[in-house]
Every structure is written in C-alpha cells, then in structure tokens.
C-alpha positions as semicolon CSV with decimal commas, in nm:
position;residue;x (nm);y (nm);z (nm)
1;M;10,914;9,142;4,304
2;T;11,179;9,262;4,060
3;V;11,516;9,403;4,162
4;G;11,394;9,747;4,062
5;D;11,075;9,708;4,273
6;G;11,277;9,596;4,567
7;I;11,502;9,895;4,548
8;L;11,216;10,137;4,506
9;W;11,004;10,013;4,788
10;S;11,278;9,951;5,035
11;T;11,429;10,294;4,970
12;A;11,090;10,453;5,022
13;L;11,048;10,261;5,349
14;V;11,390;10,367;5,483
15;L;11,335;10,731;5,387
16;F;10,987;10,729;5,548
17;V;11,119;10,580;5,876
18;F;11,413;10,825;5,871
19;V;11,189;11,132;5,819
20;L;10,954;11,019;6,100
21;Y;11,246;10,968;6,322
22;Q;11,376;11,316;6,263
23;I;11,041;11,478;6,312
24;S;10,949;11,278;6,619
25;V;11,288;11,349;6,791
26;R;11,323;11,718;6,690
27;S;10,966;11,856;6,666
28;L;10,795;11,958;6,991
29;C;10,461;12,020;6,812
30;F;10,426;11,686;6,634
31;P;10,088;11,566;6,766
32;W;10,177;11,202;6,812
33;R;10,538;11,266;6,913
34;G;10,543;11,026;7,216
35;T;10,372;10,737;7,035
36;M;10,574;10,780;6,717
37;T;10,908;10,817;6,897
38;H;10,833;10,496;7,082
39;W;10,737;10,313;6,762
40;V;11,036;10,429;6,563
41;S;11,277;10,370;6,853
42;T;11,147;10,016;6,892
43;L;11,212;9,961;6,522
44;L;11,555;10,130;6,504
45;N;11,721;10,102;6,843
46;P;11,864;9,752;6,802
47;W;12,024;9,870;6,477
48;L;12,139;10,201;6,631
49;D;12,299;10,014;6,923
50;F;12,483;9,794;6,675
51;C;12,602;10,108;6,481
52;R;12,730;10,271;6,802
53;Q;12,922;9,961;6,893
54;A;13,075;9,953;6,546
55;S;13,168;10,329;6,573
56;M;12,948;10,421;6,274
57;N;12,805;10,771;6,224
58;K;12,439;10,831;6,158
59;T;12,472;10,855;5,778
60;A;12,666;10,522;5,763
61;C;12,419;10,362;6,001
62;F;12,109;10,448;5,798
63;L;12,293;10,351;5,483
64;S;12,368;10,013;5,621
65;F;12,006;9,986;5,742
66;A;11,894;10,066;5,388
67;M;12,112;9,808;5,236
68;L;11,988;9,544;5,486
69;V;11,623;9,626;5,407
70;M;11,699;9,618;5,027
71;S;11,870;9,286;5,048
72;C;11,574;9,140;5,225
73;A;11,319;9,310;4,995
74;G;11,413;9,126;4,683
75;E;11,702;8,971;4,497
76;V;11,955;9,252;4,566
77;P;12,268;9,152;4,753
78;I;12,436;9,421;4,975
79;D;12,756;9,404;4,770
80;D;12,558;9,514;4,460
81;L;12,471;9,841;4,622
82;A;12,828;9,922;4,729
83;P;13,058;10,120;4,495
84;S;13,245;9,894;4,263
85;K;13,596;9,796;4,373
86;D;13,897;9,661;4,193
87;L;14,050;9,447;4,466
88;N;14,375;9,435;4,283
89;K;14,429;9,809;4,320
90;P;14,543;9,954;4,655
91;N;14,416;10,282;4,800
92;I;14,683;10,546;4,811
93;L;14,708;10,814;5,085
94;W;14,960;11,097;5,094
95;I;15,016;11,269;5,436
96;I;15,184;11,598;5,353
97;A;15,347;11,823;5,609
98;E;15,456;12,177;5,540
99;D;15,802;12,324;5,582
100;L;15,943;12,011;5,747
101;G;16,292;11,873;5,726
102;P;16,397;11,524;5,853
103;E;16,400;11,637;6,209
104;L;16,211;11,332;6,341
105;S;16,308;11,085;6,604
106;A;16,280;10,819;6,333
107;Y;16,568;11,003;6,164
108;G;16,770;11,023;6,480
109;H;16,707;11,389;6,576
110;P;16,732;11,464;6,939
111;E;16,484;11,628;7,177
112;V;16,179;11,541;6,959
113;Q;15,937;11,249;7,000
114;T;15,743;11,131;6,702
115;P;15,605;10,785;6,802
116;N;15,341;10,771;6,525
117;L;15,588;10,850;6,247
118;D;15,839;10,617;6,407
119;R;15,572;10,348;6,394
120;L;15,504;10,422;6,033
121;A;15,873;10,391;5,958
122;E;15,901;10,059;6,146
123;D;15,608;9,921;5,933
124;G;15,744;10,070;5,609
125;V;16,056;10,195;5,440
126;R;16,234;10,518;5,553
127;Y;16,406;10,702;5,275
128;T;16,703;10,905;5,400
129;H;16,784;11,109;5,086
130;A;16,458;11,247;4,959
131;F;16,462;11,609;4,818
132;T;16,199;11,845;4,683
133;T;16,272;12,028;4,360
134;S;16,209;12,365;4,519
135;P;16,247;12,506;4,871
136;V;15,910;12,689;4,868
137;C;15,559;12,554;4,872
138;S;15,387;12,673;4,554
139;S;15,657;12,574;4,312
140;S;15,735;12,248;4,490
141;R;15,369;12,147;4,502
142;S;15,337;12,240;4,134
143;A;15,612;11,991;4,064
144;F;15,510;11,692;4,268
145;M;15,146;11,724;4,171
146;T;15,247;11,687;3,800
147;G;15,563;11,479;3,818
148;M;15,742;11,766;3,639
149;Y;16,016;12,011;3,735
150;Q;15,845;12,341;3,809
151;T;16,114;12,505;3,596
152;T;15,996;12,295;3,294
153;I;15,633;12,383;3,321
154;G;15,675;12,753;3,398
155;A;15,557;12,726;3,761
156;H;15,898;12,813;3,922
157;N;15,824;13,166;4,054
158;H;15,645;13,163;4,388
159;R;15,269;13,241;4,380
160;S;15,280;13,312;4,007
161;H;15,004;13,282;3,748
162;R;14,721;13,337;3,990
163;E;14,512;13,560;3,759
164;D;14,634;13,496;3,406
165;N;14,472;13,151;3,342
166;Y;14,821;13,012;3,270
167;P;14,761;12,643;3,170
168;L;14,977;12,342;3,207
169;P;15,173;12,248;2,887
170;D;15,033;12,003;2,650
171;G;15,073;11,646;2,776
172;V;15,116;11,751;3,138
173;R;14,834;11,681;3,385
174;L;14,769;11,654;3,754
175;I;14,839;11,305;3,878
176;T;14,477;11,305;3,995
177;D;14,360;11,323;3,635
178;W;14,580;11,022;3,536
179;L;14,439;10,835;3,836
180;R;14,081;10,922;3,758
181;D;14,132;10,763;3,411
182;A;14,224;10,449;3,601
183;D;13,893;10,463;3,805
184;Y;14,050;10,611;4,116
185;F;13,837;10,827;4,335
186;T;14,043;11,137;4,452
187;G;14,040;11,356;4,755
188;N;14,218;11,641;4,929
189;I;14,082;11,587;5,276
190;V;13,974;11,869;5,501
191;D;13,695;11,702;5,702
192;L;13,843;11,403;5,879
193;T;13,514;11,342;6,053
194;D;13,157;11,381;5,928
195;S;12,979;11,701;6,018
196;D;12,672;11,506;6,130
197;E;12,860;11,286;6,370
198;E;13,022;11,354;6,699
199;F;13,355;11,526;6,614
200;H;13,678;11,336;6,689
201;Y;13,857;11,567;6,922
202;R;14,160;11,500;7,126
203;E;14,231;11,663;7,461
204;V;14,523;11,911;7,469
205;M;14,726;12,017;7,762
206;E;14,602;12,371;7,793
207;G;14,269;12,524;7,723
208;G;14,024;12,279;7,571
209;F;14,026;12,074;7,253
210;A;14,184;12,085;6,916
211;K;14,010;11,983;6,594
212;F;14,185;11,743;6,373
213;S;14,141;11,845;6,009
214;G;14,336;11,897;5,698
215;T;14,399;12,230;5,515
216;G;14,309;12,114;5,164
217;K;14,610;12,312;5,045
218;T;14,693;12,316;4,671
219;D;14,886;12,648;4,599
220;W;14,975;12,568;4,244
221;N;15,137;12,812;3,997
222;F;14,908;12,735;3,710
223;H;14,539;12,745;3,630
224;Y;14,331;12,427;3,662
225;E;13,999;12,410;3,486
226;G;13,739;12,220;3,690
227;E;13,773;12,033;4,025
228;P;14,111;11,875;4,084
229;F;13,973;11,642;4,352
230;D;13,643;11,459;4,388
231;T;13,597;11,523;4,760
232;D;13,732;11,686;5,071
233;R;13,564;11,446;5,307
234;W;13,716;11,139;5,462
235;S;13,388;10,960;5,486
236;D;13,365;10,951;5,104
237;L;13,685;10,757;5,083
238;V;13,530;10,464;5,272
239;R;13,253;10,441;5,014
240;H;13,466;10,494;4,702
241;Q;13,759;10,256;4,655
242;P;14,017;10,249;4,516
243;F;14,101;10,602;4,608
244;Y;14,395;10,844;4,594
245;A;14,380;11,105;4,870
246;Q;14,610;11,349;5,045
247;V;14,580;11,508;5,386
248;N;14,782;11,840;5,431
249;F;14,872;11,945;5,783
250;P;14,996;12,301;5,869
251;E;15,165;12,263;6,209
252;T;15,520;12,309;6,090
253;H;15,431;12,619;5,884
254;R;15,480;12,943;6,073
255;G;15,154;13,088;6,188
256;S;14,895;13,016;6,457
257;E;14,950;12,634;6,448
258;W;15,324;12,694;6,499
259;D;15,268;12,948;6,775
260;N;15,039;12,721;6,978
261;A;15,218;12,386;6,910
262;H;15,358;12,363;7,267
263;T;15,006;12,364;7,402
264;Q;14,907;12,059;7,195
265;I;15,166;11,814;7,322
266;V;15,252;11,646;7,650
267;Q;15,622;11,720;7,672
268;P;15,754;12,024;7,485
269;A;16,116;12,040;7,374
270;N;16,363;12,182;7,622
271;P;16,533;12,490;7,461
272;S;16,842;12,441;7,664
273;A;16,886;12,079;7,533
274;V;16,820;12,127;7,161
275;K;17,098;12,088;6,903
276;M;17,091;12,356;6,632
277;P;17,293;12,393;6,310
278;P;17,617;12,584;6,382
279;Y;17,518;12,879;6,167
280;Y;17,250;12,969;6,430
281;P;17,370;13,172;6,729
282;D;17,376;12,995;7,070
283;H;17,128;13,241;7,218
284;P;16,811;13,181;7,426
285;E;16,586;13,332;7,159
286;A;16,741;13,113;6,891
287;R;16,714;12,807;7,111
288;A;16,353;12,882;7,185
289;D;16,270;12,919;6,815
290;W;16,437;12,588;6,732
291;A;16,258;12,423;7,028
292;Q;15,919;12,550;6,902
293;Y;15,994;12,404;6,558
294;L;16,045;12,061;6,733
295;N;15,716;12,125;6,922
296;T;15,535;12,174;6,588
297;I;15,676;11,847;6,476
298;M;15,542;11,666;6,780
299;S;15,200;11,834;6,734
300;L;15,199;11,714;6,371
301;D;15,284;11,365;6,482
302;R;14,965;11,347;6,687
303;K;14,765;11,432;6,377
304;V;14,951;11,170;6,175
305;G;14,862;10,923;6,444
306;F;14,487;11,023;6,419
307;V;14,493;10,950;6,047
308;L;14,664;10,615;6,094
309;N;14,414;10,518;6,354
310;R;14,133;10,627;6,133
311;L;14,259;10,401;5,860
312;E;14,240;10,116;6,103
313;E;13,904;10,204;6,243
314;D;13,751;10,228;5,898
315;G;13,897;9,903;5,781
316;L;14,119;10,071;5,522
317;A;14,469;10,017;5,652
318;H;14,517;9,665;5,513
319;R;14,450;9,801;5,151
320;T;14,605;10,148;5,168
321;V;14,958;10,253;5,073
322;V;15,060;10,540;5,306
323;I;15,319;10,793;5,199
324;F;15,443;11,065;5,437
325;M;15,649;11,355;5,312
326;S;15,686;11,735;5,325
327;D;15,655;12,000;5,061
328;H;16,008;12,134;5,140
329;G;16,254;12,195;5,424
330;R;16,215;12,379;5,751
331;A;16,085;12,738;5,790
332;M;16,406;12,866;5,941
333;V;16,688;13,094;5,821
334;R;16,879;12,917;5,541
335;G;16,599;12,668;5,512
336;K;16,275;12,747;5,341
337;Q;16,342;12,947;5,016
338;W;16,710;12,848;5,017
339;P;16,821;12,545;4,809
340;Y;17,060;12,388;5,046
341;D;16,989;12,051;5,207
342;S;16,815;12,248;5,483
343;G;16,564;12,379;5,231
344;L;16,521;12,074;5,008
345;H;16,582;11,766;5,227
346;V;16,255;11,613;5,352
347;P;16,141;11,302;5,531
348;L;15,987;11,033;5,315
349;I;15,821;10,720;5,456
350;L;15,626;10,461;5,257
351;R;15,418;10,185;5,417
352;W;15,278;9,905;5,206
353;P;14,944;9,734;5,310
354;N;14,947;9,368;5,409
355;E;14,668;9,254;5,173
356;I;14,835;9,378;4,856
357;A;15,141;9,208;4,711
358;A;15,442;9,430;4,770
359;P;15,676;9,530;4,489
360;E;15,994;9,322;4,445
361;G;16,261;9,440;4,688
362;F;16,021;9,619;4,929
363;A;16,091;9,516;5,288
364;A;15,912;9,672;5,582
365;G;16,130;9,817;5,861
366;T;16,423;9,891;5,628
367;V;16,606;10,212;5,534
368;D;16,672;10,319;5,174
369;D;16,968;10,559;5,110
370;R;16,901;10,617;4,733
371;L;16,854;10,973;4,604
372;I;16,478;11,040;4,554
373;A;16,325;11,355;4,406
374;S;15,974;11,460;4,515
375;I;15,853;11,428;4,157
376;D;15,951;11,052;4,180
377;V;15,676;11,013;4,437
378;S;15,428;11,127;4,164
379;A;15,556;10,873;3,921
380;T;15,569;10,594;4,178
381;T;15,213;10,675;4,290
382;L;15,090;10,617;3,923
383;A;15,289;10,294;3,905
384;I;15,128;10,175;4,241
385;A;14,787;10,235;4,084
386;G;14,882;10,037;3,779
387;V;14,922;10,348;3,556
388;A;15,236;10,364;3,343
389;P;15,386;10,714;3,400
390;P;15,366;10,925;3,082
391;T;15,680;10,930;2,877
392;K;15,694;11,308;2,926
393;M;15,681;11,286;3,303
394;Q;16,022;11,373;3,456
395;G;15,964;11,182;3,779
396;Q;16,103;10,822;3,802
397;V;15,948;10,518;3,972
398;F;16,158;10,418;4,270
399;L;15,974;10,091;4,369
400;G;16,051;9,756;4,227
401;E;16,380;9,574;4,163
402;D;16,425;9,727;3,818
403;S;16,374;10,086;3,930
404;P;16,682;10,294;3,820
405;A;16,878;10,478;4,082
406;R;16,921;10,852;4,038
407;A;17,283;10,976;4,012
408;Y;17,167;11,331;4,077
409;V;16,877;11,536;4,221
410;F;16,823;11,888;4,101
411;G;16,669;12,188;4,270
412;A;16,579;12,549;4,179
413;R;16,486;12,866;4,358
414;D;16,340;13,170;4,178
415;R;16,143;13,474;4,286
416;G;15,988;13,433;4,627
417;D;15,728;13,699;4,705
418;E;15,905;14,043;4,633
419;T;16,248;13,879;4,646
420;I;16,413;13,841;4,303
421;D;16,657;13,553;4,276
422;R;16,760;13,257;4,060
423;I;16,957;12,969;4,202
424;R;17,017;12,631;4,050
425;T;17,161;12,326;4,234
426;V;17,258;11,967;4,175
427;R;17,334;11,706;4,442
428;D;17,478;11,360;4,433
429;D;17,549;11,128;4,725
430;R;17,856;11,322;4,835
431;Y;17,839;11,683;4,703
432;R;17,603;11,974;4,654
433;Y;17,684;12,228;4,388
434;I;17,499;12,561;4,381
435;R;17,506;12,831;4,119
436;N;17,393;13,184;4,213
437;Y;17,277;13,395;3,929
438;Y;17,242;13,709;4,156
439;P;17,568;13,688;4,355
440;E;17,556;14,061;4,424
441;R;17,246;14,003;4,645
442;G;17,311;13,875;4,998
443;L;17,162;13,563;5,143
444;L;16,940;13,770;5,364
445;Q;16,831;14,016;5,095
446;L;16,492;14,174;5,184
447;N;16,202;13,937;5,220
448;R;15,934;14,087;5,443
449;Y;15,759;13,759;5,517
450;K;16,072;13,618;5,664
451;E;16,176;13,944;5,826
452;F;15,845;13,940;6,015
453;T;15,802;13,569;6,094
454;Y;16,161;13,450;6,157
455;P;16,283;13,598;6,487
456;M;16,628;13,460;6,408
457;I;16,678;13,736;6,139
458;P;16,649;14,046;6,364
459;L;16,845;13,858;6,632
460;L;17,132;13,786;6,396
461;R;17,142;14,159;6,307
462;E;17,146;14,262;6,672
463;L;17,421;14,014;6,762
464;H;17,619;14,112;6,449
465;E;17,608;14,480;6,553
466;A;17,729;14,372;6,897
467;E;18,008;14,162;6,741
468;Q;17,880;13,849;6,907
469;L;17,852;13,618;6,596
470;T;18,098;13,357;6,491
471;P;18,231;13,386;6,139
472;T;18,003;13,098;6,027
473;Q;17,701;13,291;6,168
474;A;17,811;13,628;6,039
475;A;17,835;13,484;5,691
476;L;17,457;13,478;5,674
477;L;17,458;13,859;5,677
478;A;17,722;13,905;5,407
479;P;17,609;14,162;5,142
480;S;17,690;13,926;4,854
481;R;17,733;13,555;4,772
482;P;17,988;13,362;4,568
483;E;17,886;13,274;4,220
484;E;17,938;12,908;4,285
485;E;17,926;12,692;4,602
486;L;18,046;12,336;4,652
487;Y;18,003;12,134;4,968
488;R;18,138;11,793;5,057
489;L;17,836;11,660;5,242
490;D;17,973;11,350;5,403
491;I;18,211;11,565;5,610
492;D;18,024;11,895;5,603
493;P;17,655;11,816;5,640
494;F;17,562;12,179;5,734
495;E;17,715;12,306;5,410
496;I;17,945;12,562;5,569
497;D;18,284;12,510;5,406
498;N;18,267;12,616;5,042
499;V;18,538;12,411;4,860
500;V;18,465;12,544;4,513
501;D;18,825;12,678;4,487
502;D;18,987;12,366;4,640
503;P;19,189;12,183;4,378
504;D;19,120;11,856;4,560
505;H;18,758;11,883;4,447
506;A;18,820;12,017;4,102
507;E;18,707;11,696;3,920
508;S;18,381;11,674;4,124
509;L;18,320;12,045;4,049
510;K;18,366;11,993;3,677
511;R;18,132;11,694;3,678
512;L;17,860;11,869;3,869
513;R;17,883;12,186;3,660
514;L;17,829;11,974;3,350
515;A;17,543;11,783;3,503
516;L;17,364;12,111;3,596
517;D;17,432;12,265;3,254
518;E;17,283;11,960;3,077
519;W;16,975;11,956;3,316
520;I;16,905;12,323;3,247
521;I;16,909;12,263;2,869
522;N;16,738;11,919;2,865
523;S;16,464;12,017;3,105
524;D;16,403;12,345;2,916
525;D;16,451;12,560;3,228
526;Q;16,196;12,849;3,193
527;G;16,383;13,051;3,453
528;R;16,625;13,166;3,183
529;T;16,352;13,422;3,090
530;P;16,290;13,676;3,360
531;E;15,950;13,785;3,466
532;S;15,817;14,130;3,361
533;L;15,896;14,437;3,564
534;E;15,524;14,474;3,635
535;I;15,516;14,145;3,834
536;Y;15,809;14,254;4,050
537;E;15,641;14,591;4,115
538;Y;15,316;14,414;4,205
539;W;15,480;14,195;4,467
540;E;15,681;14,486;4,609
541;R;15,369;14,686;4,663
542;E;15,178;14,384;4,797
543;M;15,439;14,277;5,055
544;S;15,507;14,636;5,161
545;E;15,137;14,691;5,233
546;I;15,109;14,362;5,431
547;Y;15,436;14,379;5,634
548;D;15,601;14,717;5,661
549;A;15,392;14,850;5,951
550;R;15,403;14,513;6,124
551;I;15,779;14,484;6,088
552;N;15,830;14,837;6,222
553;Q;15,606;14,764;6,528
554;M;15,796;14,431;6,583
555;L;16,133;14,606;6,577
556;K;16,013;14,871;6,827
557;E;15,898;14,603;7,067
558;R;16,237;14,426;7,035
559;Q;16,415;14,746;7,113
560;K;16,199;14,804;7,420
561;R;16,276;14,454;7,541
562;K;16,648;14,508;7,477
563;V;16,647;14,836;7,678
564;T;16,468;14,658;7,959
565;R;16,723;14,382;7,968
566;D;17,020;14,622;7,961
C-alpha cells in the first residue's frame, strides 16, 4: 500500500466511524441504534477514555485517532501529518489589557492582589518604565501593531479613518504581515475554548459563571485589506506552530466588565483602605471608584491565570514567549486621554520559555528600569521571531546585550471623540515635558464619554462648587492650561508641581524642548495639519446623540441623591 492509499483508506475509515457514532448517539430513529452504538462504543471507548484523561476535546480526540489509524495503515508517521514546525522559533503570545496602569501587586501597589501576574513577573522580567505612545486605545494600538508612531502614519486622531479606506504608508505593515512572511501563524484570540467541547468556566462569587474569552479588539485608525489574523480560536494555535497570537481582555475598560468586576473575585478592594493620587478628592464616591478599578485588575488577573494555565495544559508554555502589557493608562480623570504618566505608563512583563535559548542578558525574576516605548514591543517581537525589524520601523529592540537604551520616550494626544486637542510630550528618566497646543482649553473640556462614565468628574464639580477641593484637586477644573509643563518625576511622581518657570530646571527644560522639536520634525508629525471641520462636526453630532440625554438623566439622579443626603 502506498502512502497515498494509506491516507485515503484510513481517512475514509475514520470518517465512516465518526458519522456512525454521531448518528447512533443522536438519532432516535436509526433502526440499528442499539447494536451500532454498542459496536462503535466498543471500538472507540478505550480511545475516548484516554482522550478524557488527557483533557482532549472531541475534535482533537478524533484527529489523534485518525493519525493513529493512518500511521498503522501504511508508511505514514504521525509527525508527517502534523503541521510543520521550526523548533528554533518560539511561539509568541501577547496578553493585552485595556486602560491599565502599573497598579499591580507586582509593582508594589497596595490593596490589590494579582497572584498570576506576580507569578509571571517572578518567572520573567518586569519593566518599570514602559510607556505607550498615546493615551487612548485606537491611536496607541495603531502604533504598537505597526511599530510606528501614530503621528507618523496619520493614525493619531481617535477613531479616525473608519470609512475613507485610508491605507498605511508605503513600507509600513502590521507586524502580523512581517511574521507571516517568516512562516508564523497569527491569531487574535476570542475563543479560548472550542465550541464543541465543554466550556472552561470558573465559578464566581455571585450569580453563576463567567465565560473566559478574549475580545478580538483591533480598533486601528487605518484601513487593512484582507484578514489581519489567521484565526480567533485558541485550539488552532496548538496545531499551527510557531505562532504569534494576542488575547485582549476588557475588564479594566469602563463598561459592564468594570461594573461587575467585584462579583468576579474573592476579596474586593476595601474603599476605605485604598491609596489614590492626591489630585482626587478624599471622598467615599472617589474611593469607591478607585476601589472598583482595583477590582477590575483582580478580575483581569484571573483571566491571565486562565491563559497561563492553558499554555501549560496544551504543552505550549515551554516554547512560548509571553508578553503582558496594556494599551495605555488607567480610565480615570487625568489618566486615559491625558499624556501624563497616568495616561501613558503601563505594566510590561516578559517571560521567556525554558526550551528556547534566552537572549544575552535576560534573567528571569529581574527588574529592568530602562525606558521602553510600546512600539519597541513590536520591534522586539519581530526580533524574537528571527525577523530583522524594517529600517523604517521606529520601534527599537530591547532584548539582547547590544540593544540600545532609549534616552527619551515620546507621546502624543490628538482629537479624542468630539474633543479637539493636540498635546506633545517627551520623558526621560527624571523629567516629563508637556507642550499644550490648545492652552485656552481646560483639562476637563467637554468630552461626553468621560462626563458620563467617570463619576469623578461630576463629583469634582459638586465639591468645587461647595469649596471642598484642595488647590491640587481644583486645578483639574481650571478653564485653561499652561502652554508648557515640566515635572521632576523622582520627587513629584504624580506630576503636580509644574517647574517650567523654575530657573533650577532651566537646562533640563531647554534640553527637553529641543528633543521634542527634533522628534516632531524627524518623525514627520502629521498632527501639524488639523482635521477638516466636517470631521469635528460629525463627532460633535455623534457624541451628542449618544450621550446628551444619558448625561442629563445621570445628573438628575445625582441631584436627587444629594437632596436625600442633605
């Protein structure tokens, strides 16, 4: 019998048995149902028992049975039927949180327990100074999925280019395209379990079960022709190695997952014990909001643990580089959409697998204090896969003894929804310099999404009216901003004391001004050209229609509660 004959006949046999099994089990009118079920069960039960013991789903079980039959039918080894693998190339998995700063127990934040991320950090390297290039999701993701500043590729305005087929510039591609050229299989995973197997659920503390799945989020400010990923199913990764995949989790993004996070964890944060930045009022509502943020982090940590366990269960952990990060900082006032540390500083943890030789200088369980930009994760991912980052790519490789250290990281904020703004910033290891191009607009200029979803904003206004805010807190409500801001971060980590006019910092100010000027020119910052008036008008109409009535209702309810308290 030839190899081809063996494959043909054994495949036919397996399909025939599988069909008979399905009919005999599911069809009540099959005339020989009892006899056939007994015959098929006698044939398959030993193998099904083995599969159950090995935690295999039905699809994997029948596939393995098929390979066994084929290997016995002719001269076809099982390995010849598996997808080809380059054992010198590791798998690469990004776990991406939304709207998350470094408020993890691994980073020393109090009143939050993140045991799974702590374990990941213990087994890998924890980077303490990682920053996204934008404080909002669409422009940040456009950057780290290409390794390019969003301002260079025209993807800087939030939720832009959704209907105009705007392409990436010549020579700029998604990192998935570069990886596909290197024979990597790619995924943006939604289904962490197969639909034909028993779903992996975890018990929650109140009201049933929670499904563990990814969002498949992309949210890019450009048009991509074709499919950017090969799959959205975890089970496909097991069969296609090497792979690059990402799993996006939404817990720390405001919405239903945020609202219900405290029901998904064993020990929610105690609002009276949390420590907040000093620009938030020490008020029960503010404390409750911050505590719920910490609850979302702990809920997220459970899902991270699920993914890490899945890697182990499927025999992938020993060959998979795991990178955990966020798309930008926390969804709180002066965080998301504001390019301070609170909006740009993110956790970054990288774990190297034990069966792949680690880069020079990589040591598990260590801490790295170098400045890292999120676009550096893109370049480093390519390098891990054995792909030389394109010369045009602005991200830098940070693994390896010869990897250059950044002197600066840069960030940008542009239009967010209906809110017109342009801010540019540069940070080194001691200072952050910020340049506001619309200083006449206050920090809390109208943004309906934040007005509705951030309870801290109406609370600040109420307390300001009652003259119950400190000067630091009241500054958030100022009707204008300085043209320039400079913060000495080692002594002012919350960026409160603007020393731009302090002569003691004049040399640092001059140096950072020059660095930002050069970056704007050298990176060809597209934000120098404003969007058309029609785009602004569109977003004003859109956000007004979505939020105005809801905001009015929310404010009425707050007023009723205030009257009741008084």
